[in-house]
Amino acid sequence: MKTVLITGTTSGIGKAFAEKFADEGYDLILVARNEQKLKQQQAALQETYHVAVRYIVQDLTQESAAGLIMADIDKWKVTIDVLVNNAGFNECGFFVDTSLDRELEMINMHIRFVTELTKRILVHMKENGYGRILNVGSTGSFIPSPTDAVYSATKAYIMSFSNALCGELGKAGIKVTTLCPGATETEFAAKANIQNTLLFRIAVMKPEKVVGIAYRKMMKGRRLVIPGIYNKLLVLFSKVMPISLTNRITILMMK
Ligand SMILES: NC(=O)c1ccc[n+]([C@@H]2O[C@H](COP(=O)([O-])OP(=O)(O)OC[C@H]3O[C@@H](n4cnc5c(N)ncnc54)[C@H](OP(=O)(O)O)[C@@H]3O)[C@@H](O)[C@H]2O)c1
C-alpha cells in the first residue's frame, strides 16, 4: 500500500486530493490546522475507502513545521511515496496597504516550508528509488500580479524550484510536478475577499475537476499541469504580452 502526505486537506483542492488518493487505494497523512475537521475527515475517508488515515495538526507558517511533521513520520515509520504540497492562502490588495505579517507568513508557508519538507522527504524518496511530488502553484506563477504581488511571487518560486528539481532528478524514479490552477471553487477566494472579482466570476473550475486532471498527469510524471483551456490560454497570452499589458488586465480581473 502506498502512502501520500497532503497538506491543506480540510477544504478545497487539498480535500479533493485526499478523496482522490483514498479512492485510488492510498493510505493518507493529512496536514492542516483544524483538528476537528481533520478528525472528521479521517473517519469519513476510512469508512468510505477502507484505507489507513493519519493526520497531523500543524500551522505551516511556523518555522518548526516541517521538522515536526518529519518527527511524526519517523515515529510512525511510514514511507512517503507521494507528497502533495497544497496548503496555501492569499493576501490581496495593493502592496502598500496589505498586511506585512500575513505576507511574511505566506512566504514562510509557500516558500520556506515547501522547500524544507520537499528536501527532507526527497532524501527518503531517493533511498527508495521512487516518488511523486506535486507542488501547487497557480496561473500567478507565470504572471506577476498587481494586487497579488507577494502571492504571485511565492507561486513563481514554487514553479521555478519545482522545474529545477525536474532537471536534477532526470530519469530517476522520482518526478516533480507543478500544478498551476486558475480560479477554483474553494474557500480560498472568500478567505481573501476576492470572491466577487471578475477573475472568480468567469471560468471557475471545480476542485474535483482540477484534481482529476492533476492526478492523471502527475502519475505520468508530467512537469507542469495547467488545468482547463481558459487557464492554458491565459498563461499562453501572458508569455507573449508585455508586462505593462498583463498588469492592466490583472488589475481589471481583480476588480
Ligand atoms: N482556489 C483557487 O482559485 C486557487 C487558484 C490557484 C491556486 N490555488 C492554490 O491551491 C492551493 C489550495 O487552495 P484552495 O483553493 O483549496 O484553498 P482553501 O479551500 O482555502 O484550502 C486551503 C487549505 O490550506 C490549509 N491551510 C491554510 N493555512 C494553513 C496553515 N497556516 N497551516 C496549515 N494549513 C493551512 C487550510 O486548512 P486549515 O484552515 O484547517 O489549516 C485548508 O485545508 C493553495 O496553494 C492555493 O494557493 C488556489
mmCIF file of C-alpha atoms and ligand atoms in Angstrom, residues 7-15 31-35 37-38 58-61 85-90 109-110 136-139 151 155 180-189 191 200, ligand 1:
data_model
loop_
_atom_site.group_PDB
_atom_site.id
_atom_site.type_symbol
_atom_site.label_atom_id
_atom_site.label_comp_id
_atom_site.label_asym_id
_atom_site.label_seq_id
_atom_site.Cartn_x
_atom_site.Cartn_y
_atom_site.Cartn_z
ATOM 1 C CA THR A 7 -1.051 19.495 3.175
ATOM 2 C CA GLY A 8 -4.188 21.626 3.453
ATOM 3 C CA THR A 9 -6.785 18.843 3.241
ATOM 4 C CA THR A 10 -9.626 20.373 5.235
ATOM 5 C CA SER A 11 -11.113 22.193 2.255
ATOM 6 C CA GLY A 12 -10.901 22.878 -1.467
ATOM 7 C CA ILE A 13 -8.244 21.360 -3.699
ATOM 8 C CA GLY A 14 -6.496 19.525 -0.837
ATOM 9 C CA LYS A 15 -9.778 17.924 0.251
ATOM 10 C CA VAL A 31 -1.982 18.032 7.419
ATOM 11 C CA ALA A 32 -3.859 21.214 8.367
ATOM 12 C CA ARG A 33 -4.592 23.347 11.446
ATOM 13 C CA ASN A 34 -8.233 22.495 12.206
ATOM 14 C CA GLU A 35 -8.145 19.328 14.327
ATOM 15 C CA LYS A 37 -12.158 18.900 10.638
ATOM 16 C CA LEU A 38 -9.143 16.589 10.308
ATOM 17 C CA GLN A 58 0.244 21.849 12.208
ATOM 18 C CA ASP A 59 0.408 25.538 11.359
ATOM 19 C CA LEU A 60 2.700 25.542 8.335
ATOM 20 C CA THR A 61 3.651 29.201 8.750
ATOM 21 C CA ASN A 85 2.400 20.480 -1.129
ATOM 22 C CA ASN A 86 -1.040 22.051 -1.490
ATOM 23 C CA ALA A 87 -1.753 24.287 1.535
ATOM 24 C CA GLY A 88 -1.822 27.953 0.684
ATOM 25 C CA PHE A 89 -3.644 31.229 1.140
ATOM 26 C CA ASN A 90 -3.805 34.701 -0.305
ATOM 27 C CA MET A 109 4.450 28.643 4.218
ATOM 28 C CA HIS A 110 4.681 28.816 0.406
ATOM 29 C CA VAL A 136 0.633 23.606 -6.095
ATOM 30 C CA GLY A 137 1.464 26.827 -7.886
ATOM 31 C CA SER A 138 -1.054 28.975 -9.716
ATOM 32 C CA THR A 139 -1.537 30.695 -13.056
ATOM 33 C CA TYR A 151 1.269 35.726 -3.594
ATOM 34 C CA LYS A 155 3.917 30.880 -6.627
ATOM 35 C CA CYS A 180 -1.000 25.738 -11.799
ATOM 36 C CA PRO A 181 -4.753 26.153 -11.326
ATOM 37 C CA GLY A 182 -6.650 29.294 -12.115
ATOM 38 C CA ALA A 183 -9.784 30.371 -10.258
ATOM 39 C CA THR A 184 -11.162 27.302 -8.493
ATOM 40 C CA GLU A 185 -14.358 26.977 -6.459
ATOM 41 C CA THR A 186 -12.929 26.605 -2.918
ATOM 42 C CA GLU A 187 -12.826 28.671 0.283
ATOM 43 C CA PHE A 188 -9.672 30.413 -0.992
ATOM 44 C CA ALA A 189 -11.345 33.411 -2.677
ATOM 45 C CA LYS A 191 -10.904 33.990 2.716
ATOM 46 C CA PHE A 200 -13.771 34.495 -9.781
HETATM 47 N N1 LIG B 1 -8.854 28.344 -5.292
HETATM 48 C C1 LIG B 1 -8.192 28.980 -6.243
HETATM 49 O O1 LIG B 1 -8.769 29.757 -7.045
HETATM 50 C C2 LIG B 1 -6.717 28.714 -6.413
HETATM 51 C C3 LIG B 1 -6.111 29.165 -7.607
HETATM 52 C C4 LIG B 1 -4.758 28.933 -7.799
HETATM 53 C C5 LIG B 1 -4.026 28.277 -6.831
HETATM 54 N N2 LIG B 1 -4.636 27.867 -5.666
HETATM 55 C C6 LIG B 1 -3.800 27.192 -4.667
HETATM 56 O O2 LIG B 1 -4.408 25.957 -4.333
HETATM 57 C C7 LIG B 1 -3.988 25.577 -3.027
HETATM 58 C C8 LIG B 1 -5.197 25.125 -2.222
HETATM 59 O O3 LIG B 1 -6.067 26.232 -2.045
HETATM 60 P P1 LIG B 1 -7.655 26.079 -2.006
HETATM 61 O O4 LIG B 1 -8.186 26.855 -3.120
HETATM 62 O O5 LIG B 1 -8.037 24.659 -1.856
HETATM 63 O O6 LIG B 1 -7.928 26.913 -0.656
HETATM 64 P P2 LIG B 1 -8.796 26.588 0.657
HETATM 65 O O7 LIG B 1 -10.116 25.994 0.277
HETATM 66 O O8 LIG B 1 -8.776 27.846 1.425
HETATM 67 O O9 LIG B 1 -7.928 25.473 1.405
HETATM 68 C C9 LIG B 1 -6.684 25.799 1.977
HETATM 69 C C10 LIG B 1 -6.204 24.647 2.852
HETATM 70 O O10 LIG B 1 -4.917 25.016 3.380
HETATM 71 C C11 LIG B 1 -4.954 24.878 4.798
HETATM 72 N N3 LIG B 1 -4.146 25.928 5.416
HETATM 73 C C12 LIG B 1 -4.296 27.273 5.252
HETATM 74 N N4 LIG B 1 -3.415 27.914 6.032
HETATM 75 C C13 LIG B 1 -2.711 26.953 6.695
HETATM 76 C C14 LIG B 1 -1.661 26.992 7.652
HETATM 77 N N5 LIG B 1 -1.151 28.154 8.120
HETATM 78 N N6 LIG B 1 -1.179 25.819 8.131
HETATM 79 C C15 LIG B 1 -1.696 24.652 7.704
HETATM 80 N N7 LIG B 1 -2.678 24.548 6.798
HETATM 81 C C16 LIG B 1 -3.175 25.692 6.300
HETATM 82 C C17 LIG B 1 -6.427 25.015 5.189
HETATM 83 O O11 LIG B 1 -6.683 24.262 6.362
HETATM 84 P P3 LIG B 1 -6.838 24.856 7.867
HETATM 85 O O12 LIG B 1 -7.501 26.196 7.747
HETATM 86 O O13 LIG B 1 -7.629 23.799 8.568
HETATM 87 O O14 LIG B 1 -5.430 24.925 8.377
HETATM 88 C C18 LIG B 1 -7.128 24.341 4.009
HETATM 89 O O15 LIG B 1 -7.181 22.955 4.215
HETATM 90 C C19 LIG B 1 -3.247 26.789 -2.441
HETATM 91 O O16 LIG B 1 -1.869 26.584 -2.535
HETATM 92 C C20 LIG B 1 -3.669 27.935 -3.349
HETATM 93 O O17 LIG B 1 -2.707 28.942 -3.414
HETATM 94 C C21 LIG B 1 -5.960 28.078 -5.456
#
